Amino acid sequence: MESGPQTQESSVVATSQDMSHTNKTLPHIKTATELNTAAESSNWTLVNDLLSADGVCRCDVEQCCLLHKLAAAPEVSLSLARDILTKILKHKVDINMLDTNGDTAVVVAARCDNTKMVMELLSRQAALPPDVTHVCSFLQTLTNNWKPQETPYMHALVVKLLWDRLQDTALHSCHKQLHHTLVRLAVTFHTSLVREMFVAEQQVNSVDSEGMAVLHRVAMFDSEDHVRVVLFLIIKGANLNLQNTTGDTPLHVAVKHKNWNMMEVLLHRRGKSDVMDCEQRSVLHIAASFSDPVQFPNIDKILPLLIRNNNDINKEDGEGNTPLHLAALAGNIRFMKTLLDHGARADGVNKEQKTVLHMMATAKNNTSSNVDSLRKVLSLIVKRGAPYQKTDCAGHSALHLGAKNGNWTLVEFLLQLTHKVGDLNSKCHLGDSAIHLAAKCQNWDIVKLLVEEGALIDELDNEGFHVLHKMAMGESVDKDLLSLFVTNSFNFNIPCLAGDTVVHMASRHNNWSMVECLIEHVGNIDEVDSDGLAVIQRLVLSTKGKLPSHFSLFSRLIELGADCTCRDLNGDTVLHLAARNDHWDIVQYLVDLGEGTPAPDSEGFVILHRASVRGIPDSSARELFLSLLKCKPDLDKRTKQGDTAIHLAAKHDQWEVVMILIEHSANIFDCDSEDTSVLQRILRNLCSLQSVVIVQLQVKETAIEQDTNFHKELAFEAARCGNWDVVKFLVDQRVNTHHVDPEGL
């Protein structure tokens, strides 16, 4: 019995102890929750403040994985991240603790592209992955998005920290990947560190997984620091002519990156410029192929060294091109002159049977700033035996390609060799002569030059066009060239394969300036083209580039006897087409000539319909409209859709036209194709004053006593449309408004 009170007392003591423990635990849970919430919401300023508060312990920080969350937040500034990290570590948190994925904070930072946290963690002795393979993977992840121009100081510091930590392993491990990776990073981000990374010649010339030795890596840059590193590596025994997996030597790498300072250093140290890469290109080939004139002075500076270090400047690349071929294609005249002065052969052909002259004809820079220099090089090439009559695999001569590419100087030079250049009218395998190729490419100055030298001008090309057909397809006309054709008694009526003459082609392509020049030389101005249209019809069909010259050209065609009454395949007259395409000055001209306007066109519109839609934008339009009404047209004539002229005017809000038509007794009560009368449109769309004016016109036409039903209907319609000013006007005119309308109102 005595044990009861003792048991009860013990129970009370135990409960009291549990409550005390719970009360102590609750603040810790609250702190950890607050830290976690702040970190999850990216409120790192609050996290920093909470870490400074009393009562925060290591357990709180670890429980919310704060270290890893900070590592995964690259948006946090360096100063704030540094403060937070310092406070985390003050709470004795293990810098190498693992998260639920088994990753340390430094690995998380690398994965999240948070370089500044990697730097901070490494500087505080955070551990790297335990084996070389994982370290290499870590480095790849870390540097994957690094760019040399971004935060260079931070990148350099991280590379230095990594090297200090890993150099023993990198230098002495049989696993070379780590060393190669660190070398690549140092070359790009911490150049001076490269000097510490090599202790033996064997290391200097070893290639990485991408087939690159350190000298290849350094040759990708052109700074003074990289040049100094190259000199150091050469002293250490680096092989200047070592080829990587693509056959590139360091010189190849340097020239492909346009690193001229680096190239000069390598060439002065006897780097060979005749070693061929996997594409059978030497450094000399690559330098010769640069076509940007901005680079020419840099190339000129190193060219003597390139030639000195080359045993065969006539060596061909994989396509059979010598450096001279490539320099010719690039338009680098000074490069060509230097090669020729050093014995380059000019008589070779590549695998497409192209000579150096072919390459010059297709040069990317065919407008030399110094024409005299270009002519001198051309003369030198010919003297050296360049076969100027040679045709390539497509049957093109140098003259063909020069004409095609607009190389005027070369074409002129070749034409001066009149007794040597061969047949001026010879054709390529496709059937085009030099003048055809020039015309196809709109090179009219060269066409003119060829015509003056006697090129045939009336032969058709492989597409069935002669030279003037091609000019007609353009947007302008070379009047001097056209005059030359006239002087040579050219037959302007020769059709193309489709049956169109030059004037047909010009009118089809809206080249009206050329049509204007040609119409004086056309045999039959009314001859139709392959679409059944005469020039005068094409003119009024034209909606592109309508100019005042259209009217003057039209009137000239009429003066020359063009038939303005002709019809197209749809039965439309010239007048119909002019009205449909808004050539109203031509419409006025034809009306003044007495052309009839009553007949509808193929779309069911008479001229008055078209004019009603157009409206009256100016005084000339009013004059034309009144001219049409003088012909006493049928105002009740409807289109295929069922609209009269006044219907169309009202639909298109042409109220001035409506007024004029009302004055000429047009019906405003009949419904249009949308079952709406003109009167309804007037009352719905016009302001009260305009409506009253139009109604006044109607009332004047009919006395109240004469047509009571008319005025009654007018009043009802105005009331339905809510136009009470009109209703008031009619009431003032003593119209009886006490009747009931069909709706019983």
XYZ file of C-alpha atoms in Angstrom:
745
model
C 0.000 0.000 0.000
C 2.892 2.380 0.724
C 4.293 1.874 -2.685
C 1.371 3.735 -4.282
C 2.373 7.262 -3.242
C 6.006 6.586 -4.098
C 5.108 5.385 -7.585
C 2.925 8.404 -8.138
C 5.676 10.725 -6.981
C 8.195 9.073 -9.331
C 5.760 9.445 -12.211
C 5.379 13.159 -11.535
C 9.156 13.624 -11.448
C 9.581 11.758 -14.772
C 6.851 13.801 -16.438
C 8.468 16.993 -15.204
C 11.830 15.951 -16.688
C 10.242 15.107 -20.068
C 8.552 18.481 -20.225
C 11.806 20.203 -19.390
C 13.567 18.353 -22.272
C 10.745 19.204 -24.673
C 10.904 22.879 -23.744
C 14.632 22.914 -24.454
C 14.201 21.160 -27.836
C 11.456 23.420 -29.184
C 13.671 26.516 -29.723
C 16.148 24.418 -31.728
C 13.398 23.088 -33.963
C 12.118 26.627 -34.470
C 15.598 27.957 -35.370
C 16.275 25.164 -37.853
C 12.877 25.761 -39.463
C 13.524 29.492 -39.805
C 16.947 28.874 -41.364
C 15.517 26.343 -43.780
C 12.610 28.629 -44.780
C 14.927 31.585 -45.393
C 17.331 29.481 -47.479
C 14.529 27.878 -49.492
C 13.140 31.336 -50.333
C 16.654 32.554 -51.284
C 16.570 35.194 -48.545
C 20.274 34.909 -47.789
C 20.442 38.228 -45.953
C 17.971 36.796 -43.425
C 20.011 33.581 -43.243
C 23.071 35.680 -42.405
C 21.135 37.497 -39.665
C 19.734 34.260 -38.198
C 23.217 32.733 -38.012
C 24.291 35.718 -35.907
C 21.481 35.186 -33.402
C 22.010 33.553 -30.016
C 20.951 29.968 -29.617
C 21.962 28.725 -33.085
C 23.910 25.491 -32.860
C 25.644 23.124 -35.249
C 22.645 20.816 -35.196
C 20.403 23.609 -36.541
C 22.760 24.333 -39.442
C 23.296 20.689 -40.355
C 19.632 19.795 -40.036
C 18.632 22.213 -42.848
C 21.684 21.338 -45.043
C 22.572 25.031 -45.096
C 26.124 24.514 -46.410
C 24.933 22.614 -49.492
C 22.092 25.056 -50.150
C 24.572 27.933 -50.120
C 26.799 25.997 -52.536
C 23.817 25.607 -54.874
C 23.063 29.359 -54.914
C 25.399 31.083 -57.416
C 23.265 34.226 -57.311
C 24.528 35.110 -53.807
C 27.218 37.799 -53.889
C 30.776 36.867 -52.964
C 30.893 39.025 -49.839
C 27.580 37.703 -48.492
C 28.463 34.102 -49.360
C 31.808 34.515 -47.603
C 30.130 35.898 -44.424
C 27.576 33.088 -44.329
C 30.229 30.408 -44.914
C 32.385 31.841 -42.120
C 29.458 31.715 -39.678
C 28.535 28.183 -40.740
C 32.065 26.937 -40.112
C 32.206 28.776 -36.752
C 29.493 26.408 -35.615
C 31.927 23.509 -36.165
C 30.034 22.240 -39.214
C 32.144 19.736 -41.173
C 33.117 21.412 -44.465
C 33.182 17.952 -46.065
C 29.819 16.746 -44.786
C 27.762 14.782 -47.320
C 24.226 15.514 -48.406
C 21.581 12.862 -49.075
C 23.135 12.239 -52.521
C 26.559 11.637 -51.038
C 28.026 14.897 -52.385
C 30.163 17.430 -50.571
C 29.434 21.146 -50.796
C 32.345 21.774 -53.191
C 30.961 19.173 -55.622
C 27.504 20.774 -55.422
C 29.022 24.221 -56.061
C 30.848 22.930 -59.158
C 27.694 21.314 -60.492
C 25.739 24.567 -59.987
C 28.368 26.710 -61.746
C 29.081 28.487 -58.456
C 32.773 29.204 -58.985
C 33.053 31.702 -56.136
C 31.872 29.083 -53.621
C 34.328 26.552 -55.054
C 37.048 29.151 -54.534
C 35.960 29.846 -50.950
C 35.609 26.172 -50.048
C 38.969 25.191 -51.563
C 40.697 28.076 -49.816
C 39.299 26.657 -46.537
C 40.689 23.194 -47.328
C 37.528 21.528 -48.573
C 38.386 18.035 -49.775
C 38.347 17.113 -53.447
C 36.965 13.760 -54.672
C 39.117 10.846 -53.461
C 40.330 9.360 -56.790
C 41.776 10.769 -60.003
C 38.830 9.763 -62.192
C 36.350 11.578 -59.969
C 38.658 14.588 -59.704
C 38.800 14.838 -63.509
C 35.020 14.604 -63.669
C 34.788 17.314 -61.006
C 37.112 19.592 -63.002
C 35.119 19.019 -66.186
C 31.866 19.900 -64.402
C 33.396 22.962 -62.755
C 34.925 24.507 -65.877
C 32.354 23.478 -68.458
C 30.853 26.986 -68.673
C 33.979 29.016 -67.981
C 34.884 31.703 -70.511
C 38.313 33.395 -70.579
C 36.864 36.908 -70.643
C 34.572 36.412 -67.624
C 35.847 36.858 -64.025
C 39.471 36.104 -65.006
C 40.842 36.760 -61.506
C 38.474 34.269 -59.884
C 39.151 31.591 -62.504
C 42.901 32.069 -62.152
C 42.686 31.788 -58.363
C 40.629 28.582 -58.545
C 43.102 27.038 -61.015
C 45.961 27.965 -58.671
C 44.162 26.403 -55.680
C 43.512 23.234 -57.677
C 47.130 22.976 -58.821
C 48.482 23.502 -55.303
C 46.230 20.697 -54.095
C 46.772 18.303 -56.983
C 50.253 18.919 -58.382
C 51.923 15.931 -56.692
C 49.266 13.589 -58.014
C 49.269 15.214 -61.445
C 53.043 15.110 -61.922
C 53.677 11.599 -60.685
C 50.491 9.676 -61.388
C 50.408 7.249 -64.302
C 46.934 8.672 -64.965
C 47.812 11.515 -67.398
C 44.298 12.881 -67.791
C 44.514 14.912 -64.591
C 47.728 16.601 -65.680
C 46.350 17.335 -69.142
C 43.173 18.818 -67.700
C 45.079 21.094 -65.335
C 47.400 22.153 -68.162
C 44.430 23.058 -70.344
C 42.952 25.166 -67.538
C 46.257 26.883 -66.838
C 46.837 27.704 -70.512
C 43.432 29.339 -70.688
C 43.038 30.948 -67.273
C 46.443 31.140 -65.519
C 49.164 31.225 -68.153
C 52.162 31.714 -65.875
C 51.213 28.583 -63.940
C 52.052 26.446 -66.983
C 55.756 26.827 -66.161
C 55.271 24.866 -62.919
C 53.527 21.991 -64.629
C 56.397 20.495 -66.628
C 59.580 18.953 -65.311
C 60.504 16.692 -68.247
C 60.525 16.768 -72.056
C 58.323 13.688 -72.098
C 55.566 15.593 -70.309
C 55.875 18.586 -72.647
C 55.233 16.451 -75.731
C 52.537 14.143 -74.367
C 49.108 14.541 -75.928
C 45.808 14.655 -74.086
C 42.560 12.827 -74.817
C 41.810 15.353 -77.577
C 45.157 14.711 -79.227
C 46.606 18.074 -78.173
C 50.003 18.708 -76.609
C 50.537 21.753 -74.419
C 52.113 23.670 -77.309
C 48.930 23.177 -79.346
C 46.918 24.550 -76.434
C 49.131 27.600 -75.993
C 49.129 28.298 -79.753
C 45.383 28.934 -79.523
C 46.185 32.282 -77.859
C 48.184 35.326 -78.929
C 48.958 37.286 -75.764
C 52.465 38.198 -74.620
C 52.084 35.828 -71.649
C 51.325 32.928 -73.977
C 54.251 33.831 -76.219
C 56.561 33.731 -73.179
C 55.162 30.329 -72.220
C 55.883 29.034 -75.733
C 59.501 30.119 -75.428
C 59.703 28.332 -72.065
C 58.183 25.158 -73.512
C 60.614 25.194 -76.440
C 63.487 25.374 -73.965
C 61.910 22.433 -72.142
C 62.047 20.430 -75.371
C 58.601 20.963 -76.913
C 58.383 19.604 -80.476
C 57.408 22.526 -82.735
C 56.195 20.212 -85.492
C 54.297 17.684 -83.372
C 50.996 16.816 -85.054
C 47.778 16.210 -83.163
C 45.052 13.742 -84.110
C 43.818 16.026 -86.933
C 47.334 16.466 -88.274
C 47.714 20.004 -86.972
C 51.053 21.298 -85.759
C 51.118 24.231 -83.312
C 51.608 26.437 -86.383
C 48.384 25.071 -87.895
C 46.557 25.902 -84.669
C 48.018 29.410 -84.562
C 47.163 30.249 -88.182
C 43.617 28.893 -87.853
C 43.139 31.212 -84.863
C 44.832 34.099 -86.738
C 47.400 34.416 -83.952
C 50.050 36.292 -85.904
C 52.418 37.014 -82.991
C 52.375 33.353 -82.007
C 53.032 32.340 -85.614
C 55.998 34.688 -85.867
C 57.589 33.191 -82.740
C 57.053 29.615 -83.945
C 58.377 30.409 -87.421
C 61.470 32.116 -86.035
C 62.090 28.882 -84.063
C 61.943 26.936 -87.347
C 58.408 25.675 -87.180
C 57.726 24.041 -90.560
C 55.076 25.597 -92.778
C 54.908 22.681 -95.241
C 53.600 19.969 -92.893
C 50.216 18.748 -94.168
C 47.227 18.215 -91.890
C 44.553 15.543 -92.364
C 42.904 17.699 -95.060
C 46.224 17.913 -96.895
C 46.641 21.596 -96.100
C 49.885 23.163 -94.988
C 50.137 26.361 -92.961
C 51.047 28.141 -96.198
C 47.823 26.869 -97.815
C 45.739 28.122 -94.898
C 47.406 31.542 -94.839
C 46.917 31.856 -98.605
C 43.190 31.143 -98.307
C 42.354 34.065 -95.987
C 40.153 36.451 -97.975
C 39.584 39.216 -95.417
C 41.606 42.240 -96.622
C 41.961 43.369 -93.002
C 44.234 40.357 -92.420
C 46.421 40.919 -95.492
C 48.991 43.190 -93.735
C 49.445 40.591 -90.961
C 49.923 37.850 -93.548
C 52.381 39.988 -95.522
C 54.500 40.352 -92.391
C 54.973 36.609 -91.829
C 54.888 35.463 -95.463
C 58.688 35.578 -95.934
C 59.050 33.304 -92.888
C 56.355 30.961 -94.199
C 58.198 30.647 -97.501
C 61.597 30.257 -95.802
C 60.319 27.371 -93.673
C 58.648 25.631 -96.631
C 60.468 23.128 -98.823
C 57.869 23.141 -101.614
C 55.665 26.185 -102.192
C 53.989 24.374 -105.114
C 52.687 21.527 -102.989
C 49.012 20.751 -103.667
C 46.304 20.367 -101.049
C 43.617 17.678 -101.100
C 41.735 19.489 -103.888
C 44.821 19.991 -106.015
C 45.241 23.661 -105.140
C 48.671 25.182 -104.683
C 49.094 28.172 -102.345
C 49.075 30.345 -105.487
C 45.633 28.969 -106.440
C 44.284 29.762 -102.977
C 45.791 33.244 -102.832
C 44.239 33.931 -106.250
C 40.836 32.772 -105.004
C 41.206 34.962 -101.897
C 42.077 37.979 -104.028
C 45.354 38.529 -102.158
C 47.435 40.061 -104.951
C 50.497 40.823 -102.809
C 50.587 37.227 -101.550
C 50.473 36.044 -105.175
C 53.255 38.431 -106.202
C 55.481 37.234 -103.343
C 54.907 33.570 -104.235
C 55.655 34.248 -107.895
C 58.825 36.109 -106.937
C 59.908 33.001 -105.000
C 59.367 30.672 -107.930
C 55.743 29.585 -107.614
C 54.481 27.885 -110.775
C 51.584 29.525 -112.609
C 50.803 26.736 -115.073
C 49.235 24.216 -112.711
C 45.597 23.101 -112.576
C 43.652 21.698 -109.634
C 41.390 18.647 -109.596
C 38.577 20.662 -111.195
C 41.012 21.632 -113.961
C 40.995 25.234 -112.809
C 44.052 27.365 -113.483
C 45.241 30.285 -111.388
C 43.351 32.531 -113.830
C 40.128 30.631 -113.116
C 40.676 31.222 -109.410
C 41.331 34.932 -109.950
C 38.144 35.153 -112.006
C 36.102 33.802 -109.088
C 38.053 35.717 -106.421
C 36.134 36.720 -103.318
C 37.809 40.137 -103.528
C 37.752 40.808 -107.245
C 37.879 44.590 -106.880
C 41.522 45.234 -106.158
C 42.248 48.644 -104.674
C 45.297 48.770 -106.930
C 44.273 47.873 -110.478
C 47.828 48.365 -111.728
C 49.101 45.721 -109.287
C 46.402 43.329 -110.460
C 47.318 43.860 -114.112
C 51.018 43.324 -113.357
C 50.273 40.025 -111.607
C 48.050 38.943 -114.508
C 50.832 39.707 -116.967
C 53.343 37.819 -114.833
C 51.047 34.786 -114.610
C 50.568 34.700 -118.377
C 54.321 35.042 -118.931
C 54.871 32.140 -116.520
C 52.760 29.928 -118.748
C 49.266 30.103 -117.272
C 46.969 28.436 -119.890
C 44.440 31.231 -120.452
C 42.400 29.228 -122.990
C 42.060 26.262 -120.648
C 38.524 25.221 -119.646
C 37.652 23.587 -116.351
C 35.517 20.489 -115.760
C 32.345 22.525 -116.392
C 33.699 23.910 -119.658
C 34.289 27.375 -118.211
C 37.226 29.430 -119.371
C 38.710 32.184 -117.215
C 36.814 34.642 -119.430
C 33.527 32.868 -118.660
C 34.083 33.028 -114.910
C 35.359 36.598 -114.985
C 32.218 37.688 -116.846
C 30.008 35.746 -114.452
C 31.630 37.189 -111.328
C 31.917 40.756 -112.538
C 35.727 40.793 -112.596
C 36.032 43.681 -115.030
C 39.810 44.073 -114.845
C 40.454 40.416 -115.620
C 37.914 40.352 -118.469
C 39.422 43.490 -119.979
C 42.922 41.980 -119.665
C 41.895 38.743 -121.368
C 40.099 40.588 -124.156
C 43.311 42.453 -124.914
C 44.798 39.074 -125.836
C 42.496 39.071 -128.867
C 44.619 36.704 -130.919
C 45.206 34.407 -127.959
C 42.099 34.327 -125.803
C 40.264 32.011 -128.199
C 36.674 32.099 -129.366
C 34.915 35.006 -127.656
C 31.582 33.235 -128.137
C 32.615 29.779 -126.948
C 30.099 28.143 -124.647
C 30.448 26.162 -121.446
C 29.007 22.661 -121.120
C 25.598 24.114 -120.160
C 25.488 26.204 -123.330
C 26.270 29.704 -122.054
C 28.824 32.074 -123.550
C 30.667 34.770 -121.587
C 28.072 37.408 -122.495
C 25.243 35.116 -121.363
C 26.903 34.564 -117.984
C 27.506 38.290 -117.535
C 23.868 39.068 -118.376
C 22.523 36.394 -116.022
C 24.444 38.053 -113.180
C 23.408 41.584 -114.231
C 27.028 42.570 -114.948
C 26.077 45.104 -117.624
C 29.431 46.891 -117.766
C 31.021 43.591 -118.776
C 28.204 42.888 -121.255
C 28.937 46.281 -122.814
C 32.649 45.461 -122.980
C 31.947 42.126 -124.663
C 29.533 43.704 -127.171
C 32.173 46.270 -128.092
C 34.610 43.402 -128.692
C 32.176 41.694 -131.054
C 30.387 39.134 -128.882
C 27.217 37.711 -130.452
C 24.151 39.358 -128.933
C 21.254 37.537 -130.556
C 21.998 33.946 -129.487
C 19.852 32.360 -126.803
C 21.395 31.019 -123.602
C 20.710 27.594 -122.083
C 17.437 28.901 -120.603
C 16.208 30.231 -123.935
C 16.891 33.944 -123.353
C 19.198 36.399 -125.043
C 21.002 39.253 -123.297
C 18.221 41.856 -123.488
C 15.662 39.354 -122.207
C 17.773 39.195 -119.043
C 17.958 42.972 -118.782
C 14.187 43.144 -119.222
C 13.764 40.874 -116.185
C 15.503 43.456 -113.997
C 14.134 46.652 -112.517
C 16.087 49.191 -114.565
C 17.690 49.717 -117.956
C 21.226 50.519 -119.059
C 20.429 53.095 -121.746
C 24.006 53.234 -123.028
C 24.014 49.486 -123.562
C 20.600 49.648 -125.208
C 21.899 52.314 -127.580
C 24.794 50.013 -128.411
C 22.306 47.296 -129.368
C 20.429 49.775 -131.572
C 23.702 50.762 -133.225
C 24.399 47.105 -133.926
C 20.963 46.778 -135.609
C 19.729 44.293 -133.031
C 16.388 42.637 -133.815
C 14.252 43.466 -130.770
C 11.496 41.129 -131.975
C 13.450 37.896 -131.413
C 11.334 35.820 -129.010
C 12.586 33.656 -126.174
C 11.718 29.958 -126.143
C 8.365 30.750 -124.503
C 7.547 33.146 -127.343
C 8.005 36.487 -125.578
C 9.946 39.380 -127.089
C 12.084 41.817 -125.100
C 9.252 44.318 -124.686
C 6.969 41.503 -123.506
C 9.534 40.446 -120.890
C 10.053 44.026 -119.725
C 6.313 44.661 -119.328
C 5.799 41.293 -117.609
C 8.473 42.261 -115.032
C 7.215 45.851 -114.606
C 10.412 47.253 -116.091
C 8.565 50.248 -117.552
C 11.647 52.400 -118.042
C 12.932 49.735 -120.434
C 9.538 49.432 -122.144
C 9.640 53.184 -122.726
C 12.997 52.805 -124.482
C 11.893 49.803 -126.544
C 8.474 50.761 -127.909
C 10.024 52.870 -130.660
C 11.826 49.764 -131.973
C 8.992 47.220 -131.794
C 7.458 45.964 -135.011
C 3.917 45.233 -133.794
C 3.030 47.015 -130.563
C -0.219 45.008 -130.288
C 1.452 41.599 -130.464
C 0.407 39.545 -127.438
C 2.795 37.643 -125.182
C 2.645 33.988 -124.119
C -0.158 34.863 -121.671
C -2.230 36.500 -124.403
C -1.613 40.067 -123.207
C -0.386 43.072 -125.167
C 1.946 45.671 -123.654
C -0.890 48.167 -123.163
C -2.834 45.566 -121.167
C 0.205 44.736 -119.020
C 0.590 48.423 -118.260
C -2.945 48.883 -116.905
C -2.701 45.570 -115.032
C 0.414 46.755 -113.224
C -0.085 47.591 -109.559
C 3.658 47.622 -108.720
C 5.463 50.934 -108.679
C 2.654 53.026 -110.135
C 4.243 56.291 -111.287
C 3.199 59.365 -113.280
C 5.306 57.848 -116.072
C 2.649 55.127 -116.443
C 0.251 57.684 -117.894
C 2.833 59.233 -120.221
C 3.821 55.754 -121.414
C 0.154 54.858 -121.973
C -0.474 58.000 -124.012
C 2.679 57.293 -126.041
C 1.419 53.771 -126.771
C -1.853 55.256 -128.032
C 0.098 57.682 -130.222
C 2.010 54.731 -131.688
C -1.280 53.097 -132.603
C -1.771 50.635 -129.736
C -5.288 49.173 -129.734
C -7.074 50.384 -126.588
C -10.200 48.387 -127.473
C -8.494 44.993 -127.257
C -9.804 42.476 -124.761
C -8.027 39.931 -122.589
C -8.954 36.250 -122.351
C -11.704 37.137 -119.828
C -13.247 39.638 -122.211
C -12.151 42.725 -120.272
C -11.231 45.889 -122.155
C -8.274 48.128 -121.386
C -10.728 50.523 -119.728
C -12.035 47.744 -117.476
C -8.518 46.748 -116.442
C -7.458 50.341 -115.799
C -10.451 50.941 -113.512
C -9.979 47.636 -111.678
C -6.316 48.502 -110.951
C -6.910 52.143 -109.966
C -5.286 53.776 -112.979
C -7.844 56.593 -112.902
C -5.824 59.044 -114.962
C -5.846 56.439 -117.739
C -9.592 55.856 -117.215
C -10.188 59.608 -117.635
C -8.020 59.599 -120.765
C -10.006 56.740 -122.307
C -13.355 58.265 -121.373
C -12.257 61.507 -123.027
C -11.376 59.464 -126.117
C -14.962 58.254 -126.175
C -14.472 54.743 -124.858
C -17.837 53.252 -123.883
C -18.522 52.625 -120.187
C -21.906 50.793 -119.976
C -20.741 47.185 -120.438
C -19.762 45.300 -117.265
C -16.383 43.607 -116.905
C -15.818 39.904 -116.203
C -16.501 40.505 -112.502
C -19.833 42.188 -113.222
C -18.704 45.767 -112.537
C -19.280 48.712 -114.843
C -16.898 51.673 -114.646
C -19.382 53.634 -112.511
C -19.361 50.805 -109.948
C -15.555 50.980 -109.683
C -15.600 54.766 -109.430
C -18.266 54.636 -106.695
C -16.095 52.348 -104.590
C -13.061 54.570 -105.178
C -14.840 57.734 -104.027
C -13.790 61.315 -104.694
C -10.398 61.948 -103.069
C -9.614 65.014 -105.217
C -10.960 67.369 -107.869
C -9.814 65.170 -110.758
C -11.794 62.261 -109.300
C -14.895 64.491 -109.094
C -14.394 65.565 -112.694
C -14.127 61.924 -113.816
C -17.215 60.900 -111.845
C -19.269 63.685 -113.357
C -17.953 62.729 -116.802
C -19.249 59.202 -116.257
C -22.667 60.548 -115.227
C -22.842 62.721 -118.353
C -22.913 59.481 -120.330
C -26.290 58.817 -118.637
C -25.416 55.381 -117.256
C -28.039 53.030 -115.857
C -27.971 53.901 -112.134
C -30.017 50.785 -111.357
C -27.417 48.482 -112.970
C -26.391 45.878 -110.416
C -23.221 43.845 -109.974
C -23.280 40.051 -109.896
C -23.719 40.348 -106.145
C -26.763 42.602 -106.563
C -25.399 46.071 -105.738
C -25.988 49.311 -107.636
C -23.449 52.144 -107.769
C -25.090 53.969 -104.860
C -25.165 50.741 -102.831
C -21.409 50.336 -103.305
C -20.733 53.967 -102.431
C -22.766 53.692 -99.210
C -21.118 50.382 -98.246
C -17.682 51.992 -98.602
C -18.663 55.213 -96.806
C -18.234 57.287 -99.951
C -20.919 59.782 -98.916
C -19.951 62.497 -101.372
C -20.569 59.985 -104.154
C -23.893 59.083 -102.531
C -24.907 62.765 -102.526
C -24.021 63.171 -106.201
C -25.917 60.008 -107.137
C -28.966 61.127 -105.138
C -28.867 64.414 -107.036
C -29.001 62.274 -110.185
C -32.100 60.410 -108.890
C -30.421 57.227 -107.667
C -32.759 54.984 -105.668
C -32.032 54.979 -101.920
C -34.902 52.684 -100.916
C -34.041 49.449 -102.752
C -32.036 46.934 -100.722
C -28.485 45.893 -101.589
C -26.886 42.427 -101.460
C -26.939 42.613 -97.655
C -30.689 43.410 -97.619
C -30.016 46.967 -96.495
C -31.153 50.125 -98.257
C -28.989 53.177 -98.812
C -31.424 55.159 -96.685
C -30.836 52.801 -93.766
C -27.063 53.161 -94.125
C -27.450 56.956 -94.245
C -29.550 57.084 -91.105
C -27.282 54.627 -89.248
C -23.871 55.919 -90.223
C -24.061 59.658 -90.781
C -24.333 62.391 -88.210
C -27.709 64.063 -87.781
C -26.806 67.132 -89.834
C -25.615 65.079 -92.840
C -28.698 62.864 -92.611
C -31.012 65.877 -92.578
C -29.259 67.349 -95.631
C -29.729 64.148 -97.629
C -33.361 63.813 -96.514
C -33.924 67.416 -97.521
C -32.778 66.457 -101.018
C -35.377 63.721 -101.115
C -38.141 65.936 -99.766
C -37.397 68.585 -102.370
C -37.868 65.984 -105.072
C -41.360 65.080 -103.868
C -44.005 67.388 -102.431
C -45.686 66.229 -99.255
C -49.078 66.186 -100.920
C -47.777 64.168 -103.892
C -46.309 61.166 -102.047
C -47.562 60.782 -98.506
C -46.458 57.121 -98.299
C -42.899 58.031 -99.264
C -42.526 60.581 -96.465
C -44.295 58.338 -93.970
C -41.821 55.513 -94.729
C -38.943 57.976 -94.383
C -40.172 59.026 -90.950
C -40.597 55.425 -89.753
C -37.085 54.471 -90.935
C -35.544 57.480 -89.179
C -37.378 56.580 -85.984
C -36.217 52.936 -86.153
C -32.590 54.152 -86.494
C -32.982 56.633 -83.634
C -32.245 59.576 -85.904
C -34.652 62.017 -84.254
C -33.317 65.098 -86.020
C -34.613 63.655 -89.273
C -37.937 62.792 -87.619
C -38.184 66.365 -86.320
C -37.408 67.730 -89.779
C -40.178 65.622 -91.316
C -42.650 66.642 -88.612
C -41.787 70.258 -89.354
C -42.640 69.470 -92.980
C -46.100 68.338 -91.726
C -45.581 64.667 -92.450
C -48.310 62.622 -90.765
C -46.631 60.531 -88.041
C -49.800 59.093 -86.466
C -49.859 55.961 -88.605
C -48.733 52.530 -87.320
C -45.748 50.820 -88.979
C -45.708 47.089 -89.945
C -44.432 46.261 -86.449
C -47.530 47.837 -84.903
C -45.667 50.852 -83.532
